[in-house]
């Protein structure tokens, strides 16, 4: 810069001499390396105690002991976790009068504003812009904070525009024409008499088309008769010896072929296993006849499942064929077949081993219970108690109804064979118990008392004589 200042003519020298000193006009910022951070002067003399300390060797003033810990708070400290009642922090319950809450809720629905909720607990709620209200603050100021229980001038009422005004009564001296006397029978302005109300023809047609589409979609989801399927969940249906998965296992420490009562049994004391697979409730479960190594369950999810009881305790096969919840299932004597009764008004006969649906039966009514005839020479016959107060007897070979028992006054709930399978007992929603001779539709025993209730379940006594 000095060399540049010496270069030039005399006039330029004078100009440079008259110019202000550039080096003197430059201001450099001053950096304070020790700024004032506003510390408490007494903090330097305090004795800080570690929060986890269990012993204090000196006397510390109480005011110093209750001071907050310097630095950011540890969100995972035990002290903070003790104060939390939710994952993200602490939530306090606020007591609010139900009457006040309903008033403010309906005021907000009607007028569009309400008091700040903290006002209800005795505190001063600021609301929006310090008005004490939330929502439409301008409306609150206009109505002077009125609630739905406060009376307002007609000009300020929110429904003043939608109220229809009555026509003038008219002059009593004029009988016809303009200004005729109408009296108390005067109608309302802009009133349309004789004009049909309700949805238009286009709206009706659109709603009908939507309803039909929904019905068609539901029909597509339904399983037609003959479209029944089953799913096997195991690896192989037979083992290396050719035995199927429903064969009685031989590798257990329990003799499944023993006579009932030959082994010592005890009442259950704890839960051993829970079978999970149905997506809805289970309405009935049945053990495999004699050996009880398999379990059949009827679910409200329209499916029947077969479970293993002793080995892996997993689902072996799922039977899919009903369109509504299944009410009851029943095994045949050998367990090779079973019946399923559903709210879709069908009783279906299944092959337990292959999962094939052999035949379907229906009376047009809901079957509530099904039962095979226990006699070996009558395994082609089963009974079904229906919602139309009848017990219907079907022949599986022909698919025809061979007998009807129709003395009940309510839906039939249970069917139980007794007396060496020569008779059976039925219970119903009519709060009665009736005994029948098999294949004879005449009641031989009628039990009903004023204090009796409906009997939805019946079990046979082990002596096979009573139930």
Short mmCIF file of C-alpha atoms in Angstrom, two decimals:
data_model
loop_
_atom_site.label_atom_id
_atom_site.label_comp_id
_atom_site.label_asym_id
_atom_site.label_seq_id
_atom_site.Cartn_x
_atom_site.Cartn_y
_atom_site.Cartn_z
CA UNK A 1 0.00 0.00 0.00
CA UNK A 2 2.90 2.42 0.68
CA UNK A 3 4.28 1.85 -2.82
CA UNK A 4 0.90 2.61 -4.36
CA UNK A 5 0.59 5.79 -2.32
CA UNK A 6 3.99 7.11 -3.60
CA UNK A 7 3.07 6.51 -7.24
CA UNK A 8 1.31 9.33 -9.19
CA UNK A 9 1.32 13.06 -10.02
CA UNK A 10 1.37 15.99 -7.62
CA UNK A 11 -2.40 16.42 -7.78
CA UNK A 12 -2.78 12.78 -7.00
CA UNK A 13 -0.43 13.21 -4.06
CA UNK A 14 -2.62 15.97 -2.69
CA UNK A 15 -5.69 13.84 -3.18
CA UNK A 16 -4.11 10.95 -1.39
CA UNK A 17 -2.97 13.18 1.46
CA UNK A 18 -6.49 14.59 1.87
CA UNK A 19 -8.09 11.07 1.88
CA UNK A 20 -8.78 9.47 5.26
CA UNK A 21 -6.46 6.83 6.55
CA UNK A 22 -7.89 3.48 5.42
CA UNK A 23 -5.95 1.48 7.96
CA UNK A 24 -7.37 3.52 10.84
CA UNK A 25 -11.01 3.09 9.66
CA UNK A 26 -10.97 -0.73 9.74
CA UNK A 27 -12.67 -2.11 12.91
CA UNK A 28 -11.73 -5.54 14.07
CA UNK A 29 -14.18 -7.47 16.29
CA UNK A 30 -12.99 -8.11 19.80
CA UNK A 31 -13.26 -11.73 20.86
CA UNK A 32 -13.80 -12.31 24.56
CA UNK A 33 -12.27 -15.61 25.46
CA UNK A 34 -13.81 -15.60 28.94
CA UNK A 35 -17.40 -14.38 28.54
CA UNK A 36 -19.72 -13.92 31.47
CA UNK A 37 -22.00 -16.96 31.58
CA UNK A 38 -24.11 -15.75 34.47
CA UNK A 39 -22.97 -18.31 36.98
CA UNK A 40 -24.19 -18.23 40.51
CA UNK A 41 -21.30 -16.84 42.63
CA UNK A 42 -22.22 -19.15 45.45
CA UNK A 43 -22.04 -22.21 43.20
CA UNK A 44 -18.26 -22.32 43.48
CA UNK A 45 -18.50 -22.79 47.23
CA UNK A 46 -21.14 -25.54 47.17
CA UNK A 47 -20.39 -29.17 47.81
CA UNK A 48 -22.05 -31.44 45.26
CA UNK A 49 -23.06 -34.92 46.27
CA UNK A 50 -23.28 -37.80 43.82
CA UNK A 51 -26.94 -38.90 43.60
CA UNK A 52 -25.93 -42.52 44.16
CA UNK A 53 -23.91 -41.73 47.29
CA UNK A 54 -25.05 -43.49 50.45
CA UNK A 55 -22.83 -41.58 52.89
CA UNK A 56 -22.07 -37.84 53.30
CA UNK A 57 -18.81 -37.10 55.20
CA UNK A 58 -19.61 -33.38 55.73
CA UNK A 59 -22.64 -31.35 56.73
CA UNK A 60 -24.26 -30.03 53.56
CA UNK A 61 -26.97 -27.36 53.79
CA UNK A 62 -30.41 -28.58 52.86
CA UNK A 63 -30.75 -25.87 50.19
CA UNK A 64 -27.73 -27.33 48.41
CA UNK A 65 -28.93 -30.90 48.74
CA UNK A 66 -32.21 -30.25 46.93
CA UNK A 67 -30.63 -28.40 44.00
CA UNK A 68 -31.22 -30.02 40.58
CA UNK A 69 -28.41 -31.96 38.98
CA UNK A 70 -26.36 -29.91 36.54
CA UNK A 71 -26.47 -31.10 32.95
CA UNK A 72 -29.02 -32.92 30.79
CA UNK A 73 -31.35 -35.34 32.51
CA UNK A 74 -30.77 -39.01 31.86
CA UNK A 75 -34.00 -40.35 30.33
CA UNK A 76 -33.15 -43.88 31.49
CA UNK A 77 -32.39 -43.08 35.10
CA UNK A 78 -34.22 -45.05 37.75
CA UNK A 79 -35.63 -41.87 39.29
CA UNK A 80 -37.21 -40.84 36.00
CA UNK A 81 -38.58 -44.30 35.33
CA UNK A 82 -40.28 -44.32 38.72
CA UNK A 83 -42.21 -41.18 37.79
CA UNK A 84 -43.38 -42.53 34.43
CA UNK A 85 -46.72 -44.22 34.13
CA UNK A 86 -46.64 -44.40 30.32
CA UNK A 87 -43.80 -45.18 27.93
CA UNK A 88 -43.21 -41.58 26.86
CA UNK A 89 -43.61 -39.78 30.17
CA UNK A 90 -46.08 -39.10 32.93
CA UNK A 91 -49.83 -38.68 32.50
CA UNK A 92 -52.01 -37.22 35.22
CA UNK A 93 -55.71 -37.81 35.47
CA UNK A 94 -57.82 -34.68 35.55
CA UNK A 95 -61.06 -34.62 37.49
CA UNK A 96 -63.82 -32.98 35.47
CA UNK A 97 -67.47 -32.73 36.34
CA UNK A 98 -69.60 -34.78 33.95
CA UNK A 99 -72.27 -32.07 33.78
CA UNK A 100 -69.75 -29.36 32.86
CA UNK A 101 -68.14 -31.62 30.28
CA UNK A 102 -71.44 -32.36 28.56
CA UNK A 103 -72.37 -28.67 28.47
CA UNK A 104 -69.07 -27.69 26.86
CA UNK A 105 -69.20 -30.63 24.44
CA UNK A 106 -72.67 -29.72 23.19
CA UNK A 107 -71.83 -26.03 23.11
CA UNK A 108 -68.86 -26.79 20.89
CA UNK A 109 -71.03 -28.96 18.63
CA UNK A 110 -73.72 -26.27 18.35
CA UNK A 111 -71.81 -22.98 18.45
CA UNK A 112 -68.30 -24.08 17.49
CA UNK A 113 -66.50 -22.96 20.65
CA UNK A 114 -66.00 -24.12 24.25
CA UNK A 115 -64.28 -23.03 27.41
CA UNK A 116 -60.65 -23.93 27.93
CA UNK A 117 -60.80 -27.32 29.75
CA UNK A 118 -58.41 -26.12 32.44
CA UNK A 119 -61.07 -23.63 33.55
CA UNK A 120 -63.21 -26.57 34.64
CA UNK A 121 -60.61 -27.61 37.23
CA UNK A 122 -60.39 -24.22 38.94
CA UNK A 123 -57.40 -22.90 37.01
CA UNK A 124 -57.33 -20.01 34.56
CA UNK A 125 -57.07 -21.41 31.07
CA UNK A 126 -55.66 -18.96 28.52
CA UNK A 127 -57.44 -20.51 25.55
CA UNK A 128 -56.76 -18.88 22.18
CA UNK A 129 -55.15 -15.43 22.35
CA UNK A 130 -55.94 -15.22 26.07
CA UNK A 131 -59.72 -15.30 25.55
CA UNK A 132 -60.29 -18.42 27.64
CA UNK A 133 -62.05 -20.18 24.74
CA UNK A 134 -61.06 -22.68 22.10
CA UNK A 135 -62.59 -23.10 18.67
CA UNK A 136 -64.43 -20.19 17.03
CA UNK A 137 -63.23 -17.36 19.27
CA UNK A 138 -65.05 -14.68 17.25
CA UNK A 139 -68.34 -16.51 17.75
CA UNK A 140 -67.61 -16.79 21.46
CA UNK A 141 -67.06 -13.03 21.71
CA UNK A 142 -70.20 -12.35 19.67
CA UNK A 143 -72.37 -14.55 21.88
CA UNK A 144 -70.62 -13.39 25.05
CA UNK A 145 -69.55 -16.97 25.87
CA UNK A 146 -73.11 -18.30 26.06
CA UNK A 147 -73.67 -22.06 26.41
CA UNK A 148 -76.53 -24.11 25.05
CA UNK A 149 -78.47 -23.53 28.29
CA UNK A 150 -78.27 -19.74 28.05
CA UNK A 151 -81.05 -17.81 26.35
CA UNK A 152 -80.05 -15.68 23.36
CA UNK A 153 -81.85 -13.02 21.34
CA UNK A 154 -83.45 -14.34 18.19
CA UNK A 155 -81.01 -12.38 16.05
CA UNK A 156 -78.08 -14.26 17.58
CA UNK A 157 -79.53 -17.75 17.58
CA UNK A 158 -77.65 -20.08 15.22
CA UNK A 159 -80.82 -21.64 13.79
CA UNK A 160 -82.61 -18.41 12.98
CA UNK A 161 -81.93 -18.84 9.27
CA UNK A 162 -83.20 -22.38 9.01
CA UNK A 163 -86.48 -21.76 10.82
CA UNK A 164 -89.36 -21.47 8.40
CA UNK A 165 -91.56 -18.43 8.79
CA UNK A 166 -95.31 -18.69 8.80
CA UNK A 167 -97.37 -17.01 6.12
CA UNK A 168 -99.54 -14.07 7.22
CA UNK A 169 -103.01 -14.97 8.46
CA UNK A 170 -104.56 -12.61 5.94
CA UNK A 171 -107.65 -10.42 6.06
CA UNK A 172 -110.77 -12.05 7.44
CA UNK A 173 -112.91 -10.09 4.99
CA UNK A 174 -111.17 -11.64 1.97
CA UNK A 175 -112.21 -15.19 1.25
CA UNK A 176 -110.34 -15.99 -1.95
CA UNK A 177 -107.40 -14.75 -3.93
CA UNK A 178 -104.41 -12.75 -2.79
CA UNK A 179 -104.47 -11.81 0.88
CA UNK A 180 -107.27 -14.28 1.64
CA UNK A 181 -107.85 -15.22 5.24
CA UNK A 182 -105.88 -18.29 6.29
CA UNK A 183 -106.06 -17.94 10.03
CA UNK A 184 -104.19 -20.42 12.21
CA UNK A 185 -104.01 -22.80 9.26
CA UNK A 186 -101.54 -20.63 7.37
CA UNK A 187 -98.64 -22.64 6.07
CA UNK A 188 -94.95 -21.84 5.87
CA UNK A 189 -93.12 -19.84 3.28
CA UNK A 190 -91.43 -21.80 0.50
CA UNK A 191 -93.46 -24.85 1.49
CA UNK A 192 -93.95 -27.49 -1.19
CA UNK A 193 -97.13 -29.49 -0.77
CA UNK A 194 -97.66 -32.63 -2.81
CA UNK A 195 -94.04 -32.85 -3.93
CA UNK A 196 -92.60 -36.34 -3.35
CA UNK A 197 -89.73 -36.50 -0.89
CA UNK A 198 -86.96 -39.04 -0.51
CA UNK A 199 -84.18 -40.27 -2.77
CA UNK A 200 -84.42 -39.72 -6.48
CA UNK A 201 -84.83 -42.51 -9.01
CA UNK A 202 -81.14 -42.35 -9.85
CA UNK A 203 -80.17 -42.71 -6.19
CA UNK A 204 -82.54 -45.66 -5.78
CA UNK A 205 -81.11 -47.36 -8.87
CA UNK A 206 -77.56 -46.74 -7.67
CA UNK A 207 -78.30 -48.16 -4.21
CA UNK A 208 -79.97 -51.21 -5.73
CA UNK A 209 -76.99 -51.85 -7.99
CA UNK A 210 -74.62 -51.55 -5.02
CA UNK A 211 -76.74 -53.98 -2.99
CA UNK A 212 -76.84 -56.51 -5.82
CA UNK A 213 -73.08 -56.23 -6.25
CA UNK A 214 -72.58 -56.90 -2.53
CA UNK A 215 -74.88 -59.95 -2.72
CA UNK A 216 -73.00 -61.28 -5.75
CA UNK A 217 -69.66 -60.77 -3.99
CA UNK A 218 -70.96 -62.69 -0.98
CA UNK A 219 -72.15 -65.53 -3.20
CA UNK A 220 -68.72 -65.75 -4.82
CA UNK A 221 -67.18 -66.21 -1.37
CA UNK A 222 -69.63 -68.95 -0.41
CA UNK A 223 -68.67 -72.57 -0.95
CA UNK A 224 -71.16 -74.36 -3.16
CA UNK A 225 -72.29 -77.90 -2.44
CA UNK A 226 -69.63 -80.15 -3.92
CA UNK A 227 -66.88 -77.56 -3.54
CA UNK A 228 -65.70 -78.77 -0.14
CA UNK A 229 -61.97 -79.11 0.40
CA UNK A 230 -59.50 -80.07 3.11
CA UNK A 231 -55.89 -79.20 3.88
CA UNK A 232 -53.40 -81.70 5.31
CA UNK A 233 -50.81 -79.96 7.50
CA UNK A 234 -48.41 -82.84 8.07
CA UNK A 235 -45.48 -84.12 5.99
CA UNK A 236 -46.85 -87.53 5.01
CA UNK A 237 -50.26 -89.09 5.40
CA UNK A 238 -48.69 -92.54 5.95
CA UNK A 239 -45.58 -93.75 7.76
CA UNK A 240 -42.95 -96.24 6.55
CA UNK A 241 -45.24 -99.15 7.49
CA UNK A 242 -48.18 -97.75 5.55
CA UNK A 243 -50.15 -96.70 8.63
CA UNK A 244 -52.19 -93.54 8.16
CA UNK A 245 -51.97 -90.52 10.41
CA UNK A 246 -55.25 -91.41 12.13
CA UNK A 247 -53.98 -94.85 13.23
CA UNK A 248 -53.71 -95.42 16.96
CA UNK A 249 -50.06 -94.80 18.04
CA UNK A 250 -48.10 -97.72 19.50
CA UNK A 251 -45.13 -95.80 20.92
CA UNK A 252 -46.84 -94.34 24.01
CA UNK A 253 -46.54 -95.30 27.67
CA UNK A 254 -50.35 -95.38 27.81
CA UNK A 255 -52.35 -98.37 26.63
CA UNK A 256 -54.96 -96.80 24.37
CA UNK A 257 -56.64 -100.16 23.75
CA UNK A 258 -57.34 -100.89 27.41
CA UNK A 259 -60.87 -101.24 28.70
CA UNK A 260 -62.35 -98.12 30.30
CA UNK A 261 -61.67 -98.16 34.04
CA UNK A 262 -58.79 -100.63 33.85
CA UNK A 263 -56.22 -97.86 34.40
CA UNK A 264 -56.02 -95.55 37.37
CA UNK A 265 -57.06 -92.02 36.47
CA UNK A 266 -56.90 -88.72 38.32
CA UNK A 267 -58.60 -85.38 38.09
CA UNK A 268 -56.59 -82.81 36.10
CA UNK A 269 -54.67 -80.31 38.22
CA UNK A 270 -52.97 -78.05 35.68
CA UNK A 271 -53.10 -77.07 32.02
CA UNK A 272 -50.88 -79.33 29.92
CA UNK A 273 -51.37 -77.84 26.47
CA UNK A 274 -53.48 -75.34 24.55
CA UNK A 275 -54.41 -75.98 20.94
CA UNK A 276 -54.52 -72.75 18.93
CA UNK A 277 -55.64 -72.57 15.33
CA UNK A 278 -59.21 -71.34 15.06
CA UNK A 279 -59.61 -67.64 14.35
CA UNK A 280 -62.92 -67.51 16.22
CA UNK A 281 -64.62 -69.36 19.05
CA UNK A 282 -64.90 -73.15 19.29
CA UNK A 283 -68.43 -74.52 19.65
CA UNK A 284 -67.75 -78.27 20.06
CA UNK A 285 -64.87 -80.72 20.58
CA UNK A 286 -64.98 -84.51 20.24
CA UNK A 287 -62.33 -87.16 21.03
CA UNK A 288 -61.61 -89.96 18.60
CA UNK A 289 -63.71 -93.00 19.63
CA UNK A 290 -62.13 -95.55 21.99
CA UNK A 291 -58.47 -94.41 21.76
CA UNK A 292 -58.95 -90.62 22.08
CA UNK A 293 -55.61 -89.98 20.38
CA UNK A 294 -57.16 -87.37 18.07
CA UNK A 295 -59.33 -84.37 18.78
CA UNK A 296 -61.97 -82.90 16.47
CA UNK A 297 -62.99 -79.25 16.94
CA UNK A 298 -65.81 -77.26 15.35
CA UNK A 299 -65.16 -73.54 15.06
CA UNK A 300 -67.13 -70.38 14.51
CA UNK A 301 -64.72 -69.65 11.64
CA UNK A 302 -66.65 -72.19 9.45
CA UNK A 303 -63.88 -74.79 9.76
CA UNK A 304 -63.40 -78.19 11.38
CA UNK A 305 -59.91 -79.11 12.56
CA UNK A 306 -58.37 -82.45 13.52
CA UNK A 307 -55.64 -82.31 16.20
CA UNK A 308 -52.98 -84.67 17.51
CA UNK A 309 -53.30 -85.30 21.26
CA UNK A 310 -50.10 -87.14 22.25
CA UNK A 311 -47.17 -86.43 19.91
CA UNK A 312 -46.63 -82.95 18.47
CA UNK A 313 -50.13 -81.81 19.44
CA UNK A 314 -50.47 -79.92 16.20
CA UNK A 315 -53.26 -79.55 13.67
CA UNK A 316 -53.28 -82.51 11.28
CA UNK A 317 -56.06 -81.54 8.86
CA UNK A 318 -58.51 -78.68 8.28
CA UNK A 319 -61.91 -79.39 6.72
CA UNK A 320 -63.39 -76.48 4.74
CA UNK A 321 -66.93 -76.72 3.38
CA UNK A 322 -69.39 -74.66 5.41
CA UNK A 323 -70.38 -71.04 4.81
CA UNK A 324 -71.36 -70.25 8.40
CA UNK A 325 -70.29 -71.19 11.90
CA UNK A 326 -70.34 -74.87 12.79
CA UNK A 327 -72.58 -75.86 15.68
CA UNK A 328 -71.81 -79.54 16.33
CA UNK A 329 -69.69 -82.49 15.17
CA UNK A 330 -70.03 -86.23 15.81
CA UNK A 331 -67.76 -89.23 15.08
CA UNK A 332 -68.96 -92.60 13.86
CA UNK A 333 -68.14 -95.64 16.00
CA UNK A 334 -64.86 -96.38 14.21
CA UNK A 335 -63.91 -92.72 13.75
CA UNK A 336 -63.48 -93.13 10.00
CA UNK A 337 -66.28 -90.66 9.33
CA UNK A 338 -67.82 -87.74 11.11
CA UNK A 339 -70.77 -85.36 10.75
CA UNK A 340 -70.69 -81.57 10.96
CA UNK A 341 -73.78 -79.40 11.52
CA UNK A 342 -73.62 -75.72 10.61
CA UNK A 343 -75.72 -72.58 10.74
CA UNK A 344 -75.77 -72.66 6.92
CA UNK A 345 -78.54 -75.32 7.36
CA UNK A 346 -76.38 -78.19 6.11
CA UNK A 347 -75.21 -81.41 7.74
CA UNK A 348 -72.16 -82.81 5.97
CA UNK A 349 -70.58 -86.26 6.17
CA UNK A 350 -66.76 -86.29 5.96
CA UNK A 351 -64.08 -88.93 5.57
CA UNK A 352 -61.68 -88.39 8.47
CA UNK A 353 -58.63 -89.86 6.73
CA UNK A 354 -58.88 -88.35 3.24
CA UNK A 355 -60.75 -85.15 4.12
CA UNK A 356 -63.33 -85.77 1.40
CA UNK A 357 -66.93 -84.60 1.87
CA UNK A 358 -68.98 -87.72 1.17
CA UNK A 359 -72.51 -86.29 1.22
CA UNK A 360 -74.57 -83.27 2.29
CA UNK A 361 -77.99 -83.24 3.98
CA UNK A 362 -80.42 -80.41 4.64
CA UNK A 363 -83.99 -79.81 5.75
CA UNK A 364 -83.97 -76.07 5.17
CA UNK A 365 -83.64 -75.49 8.93
CA UNK A 366 -80.61 -74.97 11.15
CA UNK A 367 -79.34 -78.23 12.71
CA UNK A 368 -78.32 -77.66 16.33
CA UNK A 369 -77.03 -81.17 17.12
CA UNK A 370 -76.20 -84.40 15.28
CA UNK A 371 -75.74 -87.95 16.51
CA UNK A 372 -74.92 -91.27 14.86
CA UNK A 373 -76.93 -94.28 15.96
CA UNK A 374 -74.44 -96.13 18.23
CA UNK A 375 -75.51 -99.59 17.00
CA UNK A 376 -72.95 -101.17 14.69
CA UNK A 377 -75.59 -102.27 12.19
CA UNK A 378 -77.14 -98.78 12.12
CA UNK A 379 -74.09 -96.66 11.41
CA UNK A 380 -75.80 -95.47 8.23
CA UNK A 381 -78.44 -93.64 10.30
CA UNK A 382 -78.06 -90.38 12.19
CA UNK A 383 -80.35 -87.98 14.03
CA UNK A 384 -80.32 -84.19 13.78
CA UNK A 385 -82.07 -81.81 16.17
CA UNK A 386 -83.19 -78.71 14.29
CA UNK A 387 -84.41 -75.20 14.95
CA UNK A 388 -87.95 -76.08 13.76
CA UNK A 389 -88.60 -78.10 16.97
CA UNK A 390 -88.05 -81.44 15.21
CA UNK A 391 -85.62 -84.32 15.47
CA UNK A 392 -84.99 -85.62 11.95
CA UNK A 393 -83.71 -89.13 11.18
CA UNK A 394 -81.62 -89.49 8.00
CA UNK A 395 -80.47 -92.55 6.07
CA UNK A 396 -76.96 -91.89 4.75
CA UNK A 397 -77.20 -94.47 1.98
CA UNK A 398 -80.29 -92.94 0.38
CA UNK A 399 -80.03 -89.39 1.70
CA UNK A 400 -83.73 -89.46 2.60
CA UNK A 401 -85.54 -88.59 5.82
CA UNK A 402 -86.86 -91.82 7.35
CA UNK A 403 -88.49 -90.45 10.52
CA UNK A 404 -89.43 -87.20 12.28
CA UNK A 405 -89.93 -86.62 16.01
CA UNK A 406 -91.92 -83.41 16.42
CA UNK A 407 -93.27 -83.13 19.97
CA UNK A 408 -90.96 -80.37 21.23
CA UNK A 409 -92.10 -76.75 21.49
CA UNK A 410 -88.65 -75.22 20.94
CA UNK A 411 -85.37 -75.81 19.16
CA UNK A 412 -83.77 -79.17 20.00
CA UNK A 413 -80.39 -78.84 21.72
CA UNK A 414 -79.14 -82.36 22.52
CA UNK A 415 -79.69 -86.01 21.58
CA UNK A 416 -78.47 -88.79 23.92
CA UNK A 417 -78.94 -92.55 23.37
CA UNK A 418 -79.73 -94.64 26.49
CA UNK A 419 -80.95 -98.10 27.47
CA UNK A 420 -78.65 -100.08 25.14
CA UNK A 421 -79.38 -97.62 22.34
CA UNK A 422 -83.03 -98.65 22.15
CA UNK A 423 -84.17 -95.23 23.33
CA UNK A 424 -82.85 -91.70 23.22
CA UNK A 425 -83.39 -88.53 25.24
CA UNK A 426 -83.71 -85.03 23.81
CA UNK A 427 -83.63 -81.61 25.46
CA UNK A 428 -84.98 -78.41 24.02
CA UNK A 429 -85.36 -74.68 24.51
CA UNK A 430 -88.89 -75.40 25.73
CA UNK A 431 -87.30 -76.39 29.10
CA UNK A 432 -88.39 -80.01 28.83
CA UNK A 433 -86.67 -83.38 28.61
CA UNK A 434 -88.35 -86.05 26.49
CA UNK A 435 -87.52 -89.74 26.02
CA UNK A 436 -88.33 -91.57 22.79
CA UNK A 437 -88.34 -95.11 21.47
CA UNK A 438 -86.00 -95.29 18.52
CA UNK A 439 -87.86 -95.09 15.20
CA UNK A 440 -91.20 -94.46 16.97
CA UNK A 441 -92.22 -90.77 17.06
CA UNK A 442 -94.10 -91.02 20.35
CA UNK A 443 -92.85 -89.59 23.65
CA UNK A 444 -92.56 -92.27 26.34
CA UNK A 445 -91.27 -89.99 29.10
CA UNK A 446 -91.89 -86.29 29.64
CA UNK A 447 -89.99 -84.33 32.30
CA UNK A 448 -90.83 -80.67 32.96
CA UNK A 449 -90.91 -78.61 36.14
CA UNK A 450 -91.74 -74.92 36.69
CA UNK A 451 -88.24 -74.24 38.01
CA UNK A 452 -86.44 -75.99 35.15
CA UNK A 453 -84.37 -74.12 32.60
CA UNK A 454 -83.29 -74.88 29.06
CA UNK A 455 -80.72 -77.71 28.98
CA UNK A 456 -78.07 -77.01 26.32
CA UNK A 457 -75.83 -79.95 27.32
CA UNK A 458 -76.41 -83.52 28.51
CA UNK A 459 -73.86 -86.23 29.42
CA UNK A 460 -74.40 -89.93 29.98
CA UNK A 461 -73.45 -91.39 33.35
CA UNK A 462 -70.57 -93.92 33.29
CA UNK A 463 -72.97 -96.70 34.31
CA UNK A 464 -74.76 -96.06 30.98
CA UNK A 465 -78.11 -96.10 32.78
CA UNK A 466 -78.77 -92.43 33.57
CA UNK A 467 -77.81 -89.07 32.16
#
